[in-house]
Amino acid sequence: MTREQKALGNKEPSLQVYQRQEHGISRKDISENALKVLYRLNKAGFDAYLVGGGVRDLLLDKEPKDFDIATNATPEEIKALFRNCRLIGRRFRLAHILFGRDVIEVATFRGHHDAGTVKMPAGKQAIASRNHEGMLLRDNVYGTIDEDAERRDFSINALYYSIKDFTVSDYANGVVDLQNRLVRLIGDPETRYREDPVRMLRAVRFAVKLDMQIEARTAAPILELSTLLKDIPAARLFEESLKLLQAGKGLETYKMLREYNLFQQLFPILAEHFTEDHSSQTEKMLEHILAATDVRIAEGKRVNPAFMFAAMLWYPMNVRAEEIASTSGLSDYDAFMIAANDILDEQVKNIAIPRRLTTTVRDIWQQQHRFSRRFGKRAFAMLEHPKFRAAYDFLEMRGQFEGKDVAELATWWHKFQFAERDERNKMVQELGGGNQRRRRRPQRRKKPQAKSAS
């Protein structure tokens, strides 16, 4: 008996095949590029299916975000068929078929690690490894569609649509779970979470996204196993954090993640400021920025991850700056800049926020200090800063949490940026900026002229 079969309770997949008249999926609802890939794989003699979230969303009458494909062709065989293919991934090898910006992901059927019928390219070995917690580190083992279904994480993702006969093959009662609004892991939950702790995040994401409940056995081990997320590479958790918090239901997702002690693993710096009644400035700002992000997404507006991270980490950074200033004797600004670096350096250990975003976070934070320096040409120079608009929006948001002084400062800058030139000059002069004494440049001493020889 394989390890995976033990995890599944030694159960064979309970295959249910739904004929064309028994489901609502139509080829007209499937990406044209996904259909091209499916047809070419079939024509070359391979089995190929639309799989997972694409099938799930079509059955729910939702528009899929992605159309993923599973096949018995190996990555190398896929690449030989498609010139527009690139192979990616180390933990599990995947093929990406590129159609401009549209990417169709194709995965080879996964098999059991100790199965005797592992299909691999000639001259290559099946590679799989785990750590001491049972987490899969390498997973390049290929198998049959039945084995692939057993290896899927949730029942609602073990759904395969065939363009050969237009059937939906359901290996784990996923259609019934869709009808009952349940997110259920295939197999023993603890074993499956130990294989890949990110499944705990996915359970929450699907529950919120699809307006479902996490099935009781699936939910039971999450709280105890939540700390396993510390073993996940920070780069992978960054991508997961965006899926969780910037998919349109960030606030609801945060609340469920926090309930299961998962959010605390992603943002331990924020967890230090959590209270029982959710009343700290950090918590209020966190809920505000996530709610605002949800609204922007609902309105079809662009969202900037850097702005979200700047807001989430703002108050922990300020607390750290106050601690540094009081113990080191540094100026408030110097302590502020050290704290900014410290907080971001700590956070990227858990979620690898890219440098391009942390640079923007620092810029937004730094401009908050400069907003109070409105004298002379400084106010005009601020308007030219490339991050002025994001920094101003952040200042305006702070005004809702930090009292009258910050709110009045935000009001002044709102008026200043939309005023005419003469009105701007008047506003600066009213602050005393027009009467500022200019620093005189030191005059150069004239060199004594050499006396004539006469």
CSV table of C-alpha atoms in Angstrom, one decimal:
chain,number,residue,atom,x,y,z
A,1,MET,CA,0.0,0.0,0.0
A,2,THR,CA,1.4,3.4,-1.0
A,3,ARG,CA,1.8,6.3,1.4
A,4,GLU,CA,-0.8,8.2,-0.6
A,5,GLN,CA,-3.3,5.3,-0.4
A,6,LYS,CA,-2.8,5.2,3.3
A,7,ALA,CA,-3.6,9.0,3.4
A,8,LEU,CA,-6.8,8.3,1.4
A,9,GLY,CA,-7.9,5.6,3.9
A,10,ASN,CA,-7.1,2.9,1.3
A,11,LYS,CA,-10.1,3.9,-0.8
A,12,GLU,CA,-10.1,3.7,-4.6
A,13,PRO,CA,-11.4,6.8,-6.4
A,14,SER,CA,-15.2,6.8,-6.5
A,15,LEU,CA,-15.5,7.7,-10.2
A,16,GLN,CA,-18.7,9.2,-11.4
A,17,VAL,CA,-19.0,10.2,-15.0
A,18,TYR,CA,-21.5,12.9,-16.0
A,19,GLN,CA,-22.6,12.9,-19.6
A,20,ARG,CA,-23.0,16.0,-21.7
A,21,GLN,CA,-26.7,16.3,-20.9
A,22,GLU,CA,-26.0,16.0,-17.2
A,23,HIS,CA,-23.8,19.1,-16.8
A,24,GLY,CA,-23.8,22.7,-18.1
A,25,ILE,CA,-20.3,22.9,-19.5
A,26,SER,CA,-20.1,24.1,-23.1
A,27,ARG,CA,-17.0,24.5,-25.3
A,28,LYS,CA,-18.0,28.1,-26.0
A,29,ASP,CA,-17.3,28.9,-22.4
A,30,ILE,CA,-13.8,27.6,-22.6
A,31,SER,CA,-10.8,29.6,-23.6
A,32,GLU,CA,-10.0,29.3,-27.3
A,33,ASN,CA,-6.3,28.8,-26.5
A,34,ALA,CA,-7.1,26.0,-24.0
A,35,LEU,CA,-9.1,24.3,-26.6
A,36,LYS,CA,-6.2,24.5,-29.1
A,37,VAL,CA,-3.9,22.8,-26.5
A,38,LEU,CA,-6.5,20.1,-25.7
A,39,TYR,CA,-7.1,19.3,-29.4
A,40,ARG,CA,-3.4,19.2,-30.3
A,41,LEU,CA,-2.6,16.8,-27.4
A,42,ASN,CA,-5.5,14.6,-28.4
A,43,LYS,CA,-4.4,14.6,-32.0
A,44,ALA,CA,-0.9,13.5,-31.0
A,45,GLY,CA,-2.4,10.5,-29.3
A,46,PHE,CA,-2.3,11.8,-25.7
A,47,ASP,CA,-5.1,12.0,-23.1
A,48,ALA,CA,-5.8,15.6,-22.1
A,49,TYR,CA,-8.5,17.1,-19.9
A,50,LEU,CA,-9.5,20.5,-18.6
A,51,VAL,CA,-9.1,20.1,-14.9
A,52,GLY,CA,-9.5,21.6,-11.5
A,53,GLY,CA,-10.7,25.1,-10.9
A,54,GLY,CA,-11.7,25.7,-14.5
A,55,VAL,CA,-14.2,22.8,-14.4
A,56,ARG,CA,-15.3,23.7,-10.9
A,57,ASP,CA,-16.1,27.3,-11.9
A,58,LEU,CA,-17.9,26.4,-15.1
A,59,LEU,CA,-20.1,24.0,-13.1
A,60,LEU,CA,-20.9,26.9,-10.8
A,61,ASP,CA,-21.7,29.2,-13.7
A,62,LYS,CA,-18.7,31.4,-12.9
A,63,GLU,CA,-16.1,32.6,-15.4
A,64,PRO,CA,-12.8,30.8,-14.8
A,65,LYS,CA,-9.7,32.8,-14.2
A,66,ASP,CA,-7.5,30.1,-15.5
A,67,PHE,CA,-7.9,27.0,-17.7
A,68,ASP,CA,-5.5,24.3,-16.6
A,69,ILE,CA,-4.9,21.1,-18.4
A,70,ALA,CA,-3.8,17.6,-17.2
A,71,THR,CA,-2.4,15.0,-19.5
A,72,ASN,CA,-0.5,11.7,-19.7
A,73,ALA,CA,2.2,13.5,-21.9
A,74,THR,CA,5.4,14.2,-20.0
A,75,PRO,CA,6.7,17.8,-19.9
A,76,GLU,CA,9.4,17.0,-22.5
A,77,GLU,CA,6.7,15.5,-24.8
A,78,ILE,CA,4.5,18.6,-24.4
A,79,LYS,CA,7.4,20.9,-25.2
A,80,ALA,CA,8.1,18.9,-28.4
A,81,LEU,CA,4.5,19.5,-29.5
A,82,PHE,CA,4.4,23.3,-28.8
A,83,ARG,CA,7.1,25.7,-29.9
A,84,ASN,CA,5.5,28.3,-27.6
A,85,CYS,CA,6.1,26.2,-24.6
A,86,ARG,CA,8.4,26.7,-21.6
A,87,LEU,CA,9.0,24.3,-18.8
A,88,ILE,CA,9.0,25.7,-15.2
A,89,GLY,CA,9.0,24.4,-11.7
A,90,ARG,CA,11.4,22.4,-9.6
A,91,ARG,CA,9.0,21.0,-7.0
A,92,PHE,CA,6.8,19.7,-9.7
A,93,ARG,CA,7.6,20.2,-13.4
A,94,LEU,CA,5.0,22.1,-15.4
A,95,ALA,CA,4.6,23.2,-19.0
A,96,HIS,CA,3.4,26.7,-19.8
A,97,ILE,CA,2.0,27.2,-23.3
A,98,LEU,CA,2.2,30.9,-24.1
A,99,PHE,CA,-0.3,32.7,-26.3
A,100,GLY,CA,0.8,36.3,-25.9
A,101,ARG,CA,-0.2,37.2,-22.3
A,102,ASP,CA,-2.5,34.2,-22.0
A,103,VAL,CA,-0.7,31.3,-20.4
A,104,ILE,CA,-2.2,27.7,-20.5
A,105,GLU,CA,-0.7,25.6,-17.7
A,106,VAL,CA,-0.3,21.9,-18.6
A,107,ALA,CA,0.6,19.3,-15.9
A,108,THR,CA,1.5,15.7,-16.4
A,109,PHE,CA,-0.7,13.2,-14.4
A,110,ARG,CA,0.9,12.8,-11.0
A,111,GLY,CA,1.6,9.4,-9.6
A,112,HIS,CA,2.3,7.7,-6.2
A,113,HIS,CA,5.9,8.0,-5.1
A,114,ASP,CA,6.4,4.2,-4.6
A,115,ALA,CA,4.1,3.1,-7.4
A,116,GLY,CA,5.5,0.5,-9.8
A,117,THR,CA,4.1,2.1,-12.9
A,118,VAL,CA,5.9,5.4,-13.0
A,119,LYS,CA,6.1,6.9,-16.5
A,120,MET,CA,9.3,8.9,-17.0
A,121,PRO,CA,11.2,10.0,-20.1
A,122,ALA,CA,14.0,7.7,-21.2
A,123,GLY,CA,17.1,8.0,-19.2
A,124,LYS,CA,15.5,10.0,-16.4
A,125,GLN,CA,14.4,9.0,-12.9
A,126,ALA,CA,11.3,9.8,-10.9
A,127,ILE,CA,12.3,12.3,-8.3
A,128,ALA,CA,10.4,12.9,-5.0
A,129,SER,CA,11.5,13.8,-1.5
A,130,ARG,CA,10.0,14.9,1.8
A,131,ASN,CA,11.3,16.6,4.9
A,132,HIS,CA,11.0,15.3,8.4
A,133,GLU,CA,7.5,16.8,8.8
A,134,GLY,CA,6.3,14.8,5.7
A,135,MET,CA,6.2,17.9,3.4
A,136,LEU,CA,6.9,17.2,-0.2
A,137,LEU,CA,10.0,18.9,-1.4
A,138,ARG,CA,10.3,17.3,-4.9
A,139,ASP,CA,7.4,15.7,-6.6
A,140,ASN,CA,8.3,14.8,-10.2
A,141,VAL,CA,6.6,11.5,-10.3
A,142,TYR,CA,4.1,10.8,-13.1
A,143,GLY,CA,1.2,8.3,-13.2
A,144,THR,CA,-2.3,7.7,-14.4
A,145,ILE,CA,-5.4,9.8,-14.3
A,146,ASP,CA,-6.7,7.7,-11.4
A,147,GLU,CA,-3.5,8.4,-9.4
A,148,ASP,CA,-3.7,12.1,-10.4
A,149,ALA,CA,-7.2,12.3,-9.0
A,150,GLU,CA,-6.1,10.8,-5.7
A,151,ARG,CA,-3.2,13.3,-5.5
A,152,ARG,CA,-5.6,16.3,-6.0
A,153,ASP,CA,-6.1,18.3,-2.8
A,154,PHE,CA,-9.8,19.1,-2.7
A,155,SER,CA,-12.8,17.1,-4.0
A,156,ILE,CA,-14.1,20.1,-6.0
A,157,ASN,CA,-10.7,20.1,-7.9
A,158,ALA,CA,-10.8,16.4,-8.8
A,159,LEU,CA,-13.0,17.1,-11.8
A,160,TYR,CA,-11.9,16.4,-15.4
A,161,TYR,CA,-13.6,17.6,-18.6
A,162,SER,CA,-13.0,15.7,-21.8
A,163,ILE,CA,-13.4,17.3,-25.3
A,164,LYS,CA,-13.4,13.8,-26.8
A,165,ASP,CA,-16.8,12.9,-25.5
A,166,PHE,CA,-17.8,16.1,-23.5
A,167,THR,CA,-18.1,14.2,-20.2
A,168,VAL,CA,-17.1,15.3,-16.7
A,169,SER,CA,-15.3,12.7,-14.7
A,170,ASP,CA,-15.7,13.2,-10.9
A,171,TYR,CA,-13.3,11.1,-8.8
A,172,ALA,CA,-14.1,12.3,-5.3
A,173,ASN,CA,-17.8,13.3,-5.2
A,174,GLY,CA,-16.8,16.9,-6.0
A,175,VAL,CA,-20.0,17.6,-7.8
A,176,VAL,CA,-22.0,16.7,-4.7
A,177,ASP,CA,-19.7,18.8,-2.6
A,178,LEU,CA,-20.3,21.8,-4.9
A,179,GLN,CA,-24.0,21.3,-4.5
A,180,ASN,CA,-23.6,21.1,-0.7
A,181,ARG,CA,-21.2,24.1,-0.6
A,182,LEU,CA,-18.4,22.2,1.1
A,183,VAL,CA,-14.6,22.5,0.8
A,184,ARG,CA,-13.4,19.0,1.6
A,185,LEU,CA,-9.8,17.5,1.4
A,186,ILE,CA,-9.3,14.2,-0.4
A,187,GLY,CA,-7.8,11.8,2.1
A,188,ASP,CA,-6.6,12.2,5.7
A,189,PRO,CA,-6.5,16.0,6.4
A,190,GLU,CA,-3.5,15.9,8.7
A,191,THR,CA,-1.4,13.9,6.2
A,192,ARG,CA,-2.4,16.1,3.3
A,193,TYR,CA,-1.6,19.3,5.2
A,194,ARG,CA,1.8,17.9,6.3
A,195,GLU,CA,2.5,17.1,2.6
A,196,ASP,CA,1.8,20.7,1.7
A,197,PRO,CA,0.9,23.2,4.4
A,198,VAL,CA,-0.2,25.7,1.8
A,199,ARG,CA,-3.3,23.6,1.5
A,200,MET,CA,-4.6,25.2,4.7
A,201,LEU,CA,-4.4,28.6,3.0
A,202,ARG,CA,-6.1,27.2,-0.1
A,203,ALA,CA,-9.0,25.7,2.0
A,204,VAL,CA,-9.7,29.2,3.5
A,205,ARG,CA,-9.3,30.9,0.1
A,206,PHE,CA,-11.8,28.5,-1.6
A,207,ALA,CA,-14.3,28.7,1.2
A,208,VAL,CA,-14.4,32.5,1.0
A,209,LYS,CA,-14.1,32.8,-2.7
A,210,LEU,CA,-16.9,30.3,-3.4
A,211,ASP,CA,-19.0,31.2,-0.4
A,212,MET,CA,-18.7,27.7,1.0
A,213,GLN,CA,-18.0,26.0,4.4
A,214,ILE,CA,-14.8,24.1,5.2
A,215,GLU,CA,-15.9,20.5,5.9
A,216,ALA,CA,-15.5,19.6,9.6
A,217,ARG,CA,-12.8,16.9,9.2
A,218,THR,CA,-10.9,19.2,6.8
A,219,ALA,CA,-11.0,22.1,9.3
A,220,ALA,CA,-10.2,20.2,12.5
A,221,PRO,CA,-6.3,20.0,12.2
A,222,ILE,CA,-5.7,23.5,10.8
A,223,LEU,CA,-5.3,25.3,14.1
A,224,GLU,CA,-2.8,22.8,15.4
A,225,LEU,CA,-0.8,22.5,12.2
A,226,SER,CA,-0.8,26.3,11.3
A,227,THR,CA,2.8,26.7,12.3
A,228,LEU,CA,3.9,24.4,9.5
A,229,LEU,CA,3.6,27.4,7.2
A,230,LYS,CA,6.9,28.6,8.7
A,231,ASP,CA,8.6,25.9,6.6
A,232,ILE,CA,7.2,27.2,3.3
A,233,PRO,CA,9.5,29.3,1.1
A,234,ALA,CA,8.8,33.0,1.6
A,235,ALA,CA,8.6,33.6,-2.2
A,236,ARG,CA,5.8,31.1,-2.5
A,237,LEU,CA,3.9,32.7,0.4
A,238,PHE,CA,4.1,36.1,-1.2
A,239,GLU,CA,2.2,34.8,-4.2
A,240,GLU,CA,-0.3,33.1,-1.9
A,241,SER,CA,-0.7,36.3,0.1
A,242,LEU,CA,-1.8,38.2,-3.0
A,243,LYS,CA,-4.3,35.5,-4.0
A,244,LEU,CA,-5.7,35.7,-0.4
A,245,LEU,CA,-5.8,39.5,0.1
A,246,GLN,CA,-6.2,41.0,-3.4
A,247,ALA,CA,-8.9,38.8,-4.9
A,248,GLY,CA,-11.8,40.9,-4.0
A,249,LYS,CA,-12.7,39.3,-0.6
A,250,GLY,CA,-9.6,40.3,1.4
A,251,LEU,CA,-11.3,41.4,4.6
A,252,GLU,CA,-13.4,38.2,4.9
A,253,THR,CA,-10.4,36.1,4.1
A,254,TYR,CA,-8.3,37.9,6.7
A,255,LYS,CA,-10.9,37.2,9.4
A,256,MET,CA,-11.0,33.5,8.6
A,257,LEU,CA,-7.2,33.2,8.3
A,258,ARG,CA,-6.9,34.8,11.7
A,259,GLU,CA,-9.5,32.5,13.2
A,260,TYR,CA,-7.4,29.5,12.2
A,261,ASN,CA,-4.1,31.1,13.3
A,262,LEU,CA,-2.9,31.2,9.7
A,263,PHE,CA,-2.6,35.0,9.2
A,264,GLN,CA,-0.4,35.2,12.3
A,265,GLN,CA,2.1,32.9,10.5
A,266,LEU,CA,2.2,35.1,7.4
A,267,PHE,CA,2.4,38.4,9.3
A,268,PRO,CA,3.9,37.8,12.8
A,269,ILE,CA,4.8,41.5,13.1
A,270,LEU,CA,1.1,42.4,12.9
A,271,ALA,CA,0.2,39.6,15.3
A,272,GLU,CA,2.2,41.3,18.0
A,273,HIS,CA,-0.3,44.1,17.9
A,274,PHE,CA,-3.5,42.0,17.9
A,275,THR,CA,-6.0,42.4,20.7
A,276,GLU,CA,-9.0,40.4,21.8
A,277,ASP,CA,-11.5,43.1,20.8
A,278,HIS,CA,-9.7,44.0,17.5
A,279,SER,CA,-9.3,47.6,18.8
A,280,SER,CA,-5.6,48.4,18.2
A,281,GLN,CA,-4.7,51.0,15.5
A,282,THR,CA,-2.9,48.2,13.6
A,283,GLU,CA,-6.1,46.1,13.5
A,284,LYS,CA,-8.3,49.1,12.5
A,285,MET,CA,-5.9,50.1,9.7
A,286,LEU,CA,-5.7,46.5,8.6
A,287,GLU,CA,-9.4,46.1,8.3
A,288,HIS,CA,-9.8,49.5,6.6
A,289,ILE,CA,-7.2,48.8,3.9
A,290,LEU,CA,-8.5,45.4,3.1
A,291,ALA,CA,-12.1,46.7,2.9
A,292,ALA,CA,-10.9,49.6,0.6
A,293,THR,CA,-9.0,47.1,-1.6
A,294,ASP,CA,-12.1,45.0,-1.9
A,295,VAL,CA,-14.1,48.0,-3.1
A,296,ARG,CA,-11.5,49.0,-5.7
A,297,ILE,CA,-11.5,45.5,-7.1
A,298,ALA,CA,-15.3,45.4,-7.2
A,299,GLU,CA,-15.2,48.7,-9.2
A,300,GLY,CA,-12.6,47.3,-11.6
A,301,LYS,CA,-9.8,49.6,-10.4
A,302,ARG,CA,-6.2,48.8,-10.2
A,303,VAL,CA,-4.7,47.9,-6.8
A,304,ASN,CA,-1.1,48.3,-5.7
A,305,PRO,CA,0.3,45.6,-3.4
A,306,ALA,CA,2.9,48.1,-2.1
A,307,PHE,CA,0.2,50.5,-0.9
A,308,MET,CA,-1.6,47.6,1.0
A,309,PHE,CA,1.7,46.5,2.7
A,310,ALA,CA,2.6,50.1,3.6
A,311,ALA,CA,-0.8,50.5,5.3
A,312,MET,CA,-0.7,47.1,7.1
A,313,LEU,CA,2.8,47.7,8.5
A,314,TRP,CA,2.6,51.4,9.2
A,315,TYR,CA,1.7,51.3,12.9
A,316,PRO,CA,4.1,48.5,13.9
A,317,MET,CA,6.8,50.5,12.2
A,318,ASN,CA,5.9,53.6,14.1
A,319,VAL,CA,6.0,51.7,17.4
A,320,ARG,CA,9.4,50.4,16.5
A,321,ALA,CA,10.6,53.9,15.6
A,322,GLU,CA,9.5,55.3,19.0
A,323,GLU,CA,11.4,52.5,20.8
A,324,ILE,CA,14.6,53.2,18.8
A,325,ALA,CA,14.3,57.0,19.4
A,326,SER,CA,13.8,56.6,23.1
A,327,THR,CA,16.7,54.2,23.6
A,328,SER,CA,19.3,55.4,21.1
A,329,GLY,CA,19.0,59.2,21.3
A,330,LEU,CA,18.7,59.4,17.5
A,331,SER,CA,16.5,62.0,15.9
A,332,ASP,CA,12.9,61.0,15.1
A,333,TYR,CA,13.6,60.9,11.4
A,334,ASP,CA,16.7,58.7,11.8
A,335,ALA,CA,14.9,56.4,14.1
A,336,PHE,CA,12.0,56.3,11.6
A,337,MET,CA,14.2,55.2,8.8
A,338,ILE,CA,16.0,52.5,10.8
A,339,ALA,CA,12.6,51.2,11.9
A,340,ALA,CA,11.3,51.1,8.4
A,341,ASN,CA,14.3,49.0,7.3
A,342,ASP,CA,14.0,46.7,10.3
A,343,ILE,CA,10.2,46.1,9.8
A,344,LEU,CA,10.5,45.3,6.1
A,345,ASP,CA,13.6,43.1,6.6
A,346,GLU,CA,11.7,41.1,9.2
A,347,GLN,CA,8.6,40.8,7.1
A,348,VAL,CA,10.3,39.6,4.0
A,349,LYS,CA,11.6,36.6,6.0
A,350,ASN,CA,7.9,35.3,6.1
A,351,ILE,CA,6.6,36.8,2.8
A,352,ALA,CA,9.2,37.6,0.2
A,353,ILE,CA,7.9,41.0,-0.8
A,354,PRO,CA,9.9,42.0,-4.0
A,355,ARG,CA,12.4,44.8,-3.8
A,356,ARG,CA,10.4,46.9,-6.3
A,357,LEU,CA,7.5,46.9,-3.8
A,358,THR,CA,9.5,47.4,-0.6
A,359,THR,CA,11.1,50.4,-2.3
A,360,THR,CA,7.7,51.9,-2.9
A,361,VAL,CA,6.6,51.2,0.7
A,362,ARG,CA,9.7,53.1,1.9
A,363,ASP,CA,8.9,56.0,-0.4
A,364,ILE,CA,5.3,56.2,0.8
A,365,TRP,CA,6.4,56.2,4.4
A,366,GLN,CA,9.3,58.7,3.9
A,367,GLN,CA,6.9,61.2,2.3
A,368,GLN,CA,4.7,61.2,5.4
A,369,HIS,CA,7.5,63.0,7.2
A,370,ARG,CA,8.1,65.4,4.3
A,371,PHE,CA,4.4,66.5,4.1
A,372,SER,CA,4.9,68.6,7.2
A,373,ARG,CA,7.8,70.5,5.6
A,374,ARG,CA,5.9,72.9,3.4
A,375,PHE,CA,8.1,76.0,3.4
A,376,GLY,CA,9.7,77.6,0.4
A,377,LYS,CA,10.2,75.4,-2.6
A,378,ARG,CA,9.7,72.1,-0.7
A,379,ALA,CA,5.9,72.0,-1.1
A,380,PHE,CA,6.3,72.5,-4.9
A,381,ALA,CA,9.0,69.9,-5.1
A,382,MET,CA,6.8,67.4,-3.3
A,383,LEU,CA,4.2,67.6,-6.1
A,384,GLU,CA,6.9,66.4,-8.6
A,385,HIS,CA,7.8,63.3,-6.6
A,386,PRO,CA,6.8,60.2,-8.6
A,387,LYS,CA,5.1,58.6,-5.5
A,388,PHE,CA,3.3,61.8,-4.5
A,389,ARG,CA,-0.2,60.6,-5.3
A,390,ALA,CA,0.2,57.3,-3.4
A,391,ALA,CA,1.8,59.1,-0.5
A,392,TYR,CA,-1.0,61.7,-0.4
A,393,ASP,CA,-3.7,59.0,-0.5
A,394,PHE,CA,-1.9,57.3,2.4
A,395,LEU,CA,-1.8,60.6,4.4
A,396,GLU,CA,-5.5,61.1,3.8
A,397,MET,CA,-6.2,57.6,5.0
A,398,ARG,CA,-4.1,58.3,8.2
A,399,GLY,CA,-6.2,61.3,8.9
A,400,GLN,CA,-9.1,58.9,9.6
A,401,PHE,CA,-7.2,57.3,12.4
A,402,GLU,CA,-4.7,59.8,13.8
A,403,GLY,CA,-6.8,62.8,14.7
A,404,LYS,CA,-7.2,66.5,13.8
A,405,ASP,CA,-3.6,67.4,13.0
A,406,VAL,CA,-3.1,64.8,10.4
A,407,ALA,CA,-6.5,65.3,8.9
A,408,GLU,CA,-5.9,69.1,8.6
A,409,LEU,CA,-2.5,68.4,7.0
A,410,ALA,CA,-4.2,66.2,4.4
A,411,THR,CA,-6.8,68.8,3.7
A,412,TRP,CA,-4.1,71.4,3.1
A,413,TRP,CA,-2.3,69.2,0.6
A,414,HIS,CA,-5.6,68.4,-1.1
A,415,LYS,CA,-6.2,72.1,-1.7
A,416,PHE,CA,-2.6,72.8,-2.6
A,417,GLN,CA,-2.3,70.1,-5.3
A,418,PHE,CA,-5.4,71.4,-7.2
A,419,ALA,CA,-4.8,75.2,-6.7
A,420,GLU,CA,-3.5,77.6,-9.3
A,421,ARG,CA,0.2,78.7,-9.1
A,422,ASP,CA,-0.6,82.1,-7.4
A,423,GLU,CA,-2.9,80.4,-4.9
A,424,ARG,CA,-0.1,77.9,-4.1
A,425,ASN,CA,2.3,80.7,-3.5
A,426,LYS,CA,-0.2,82.4,-1.2
A,427,MET,CA,-0.7,79.2,0.8
A,428,VAL,CA,3.0,78.7,1.3
A,429,GLN,CA,3.4,82.4,2.3
A,430,GLU,CA,0.6,82.1,4.9
A,431,LEU,CA,2.7,79.3,6.5
A,432,GLY,CA,5.6,81.7,6.8
A,433,GLY,CA,7.4,80.1,3.8
A,434,GLY,CA,7.6,83.4,1.9
A,435,ASN,CA,9.5,85.1,4.7
A,436,GLN,CA,12.1,82.4,5.2
A,437,ARG,CA,15.5,83.8,5.3
A,438,ARG,CA,17.7,82.5,2.5
A,439,ARG,CA,21.0,81.0,3.5
A,440,ARG,CA,23.7,83.2,2.1
A,441,ARG,CA,26.5,81.5,0.3
A,442,PRO,CA,29.9,82.2,1.7
A,443,GLN,CA,31.8,84.7,-0.5
A,444,ARG,CA,35.0,83.6,-2.0
A,445,ARG,CA,38.1,85.5,-1.0
A,446,LYS,CA,39.7,87.3,-3.8
A,447,LYS,CA,43.2,86.2,-4.4
A,448,PRO,CA,45.7,89.1,-3.9
A,449,GLN,CA,47.1,90.3,-7.2
A,450,ALA,CA,50.8,89.9,-7.7
A,451,LYS,CA,52.6,93.2,-7.6
A,452,SER,CA,54.3,94.4,-10.8
A,453,ALA,CA,58.0,94.2,-11.0
A,454,SER,CA,58.4,97.8,-11.7
